[in-house]
């Protein structure tokens, strides 16, 4: 009181139990410790929505059930012992020789609408909700600066290089990540001026040709570049720009392990 400083006063019961430390319910799945870091609003909605993915005692399914060597079958199903499925994958890369006069360094900027769980549950609709209105939504609000990490670009997936003498980014690529078949839309907004920066509407295939296979969907990314390439000029976003992501799912049926990530590439300017 004399020095007008802040302090804490703890009161303990003499004849009852006093909680010394509460770090929540601890647990594991198949021997692997369970840990989630779901952030509160405005960064994420999962805590306020009480999404089961955030707590081990409520977890129903998703990534934490899919580790190497685990077989996700019912007990009465044959786990095909001594059988191996072999896959072959082929990659093709196009590149240009680096020219400092022509090329700029693209850094990875990333955000999770499900901050920072890495996944979430899409709960099944209530019985009183008509099928045509079956919709589940989560959102997140953050700043460009939240995606900037001053460490050598390429040394970690989060590192964006030095931001010294920089004021923001030119957004070049924005790709949302969500899962079929319940993904409706993903939207990325400039929350300061109401500008829709990017929107994904899944394109459902209806044929047999490559990239239009029946039963599959595509999520074309948003791209910015030169007019000569037929693209819109890159969007400048200052480090203090407020962003908002809105993700919508059809929740006629429940869905575990859903994602709402924004994988983006930008140039620091």
JSON list of C-alpha atoms in Angstrom, two decimals, residues 71 73-83:
[
{"chain": "A", "resi": 71, "resn": "UNK", "atom": "CA", "xyz": [-4.65, -49.32, -37.72]},
{"chain": "A", "resi": 73, "resn": "UNK", "atom": "CA", "xyz": [-10.35, -50.67, -37.61]},
{"chain": "A", "resi": 74, "resn": "UNK", "atom": "CA", "xyz": [-13.01, -52.09, -35.34]},
{"chain": "A", "resi": 75, "resn": "UNK", "atom": "CA", "xyz": [-11.96, -55.01, -33.13]},
{"chain": "A", "resi": 76, "resn": "UNK", "atom": "CA", "xyz": [-13.88, -57.51, -35.26]},
{"chain": "A", "resi": 77, "resn": "UNK", "atom": "CA", "xyz": [-12.17, -56.42, -38.49]},
{"chain": "A", "resi": 78, "resn": "UNK", "atom": "CA", "xyz": [-9.10, -58.10, -39.99]},
{"chain": "A", "resi": 79, "resn": "UNK", "atom": "CA", "xyz": [-6.02, -55.80, -39.79]},
{"chain": "A", "resi": 80, "resn": "UNK", "atom": "CA", "xyz": [-4.51, -57.68, -42.80]},
{"chain": "A", "resi": 81, "resn": "UNK", "atom": "CA", "xyz": [-1.46, -59.03, -41.02]},
{"chain": "A", "resi": 82, "resn": "UNK", "atom": "CA", "xyz": [1.63, -59.65, -43.16]},
{"chain": "A", "resi": 83, "resn": "UNK", "atom": "CA", "xyz": [0.09, -57.70, -46.03]}
]
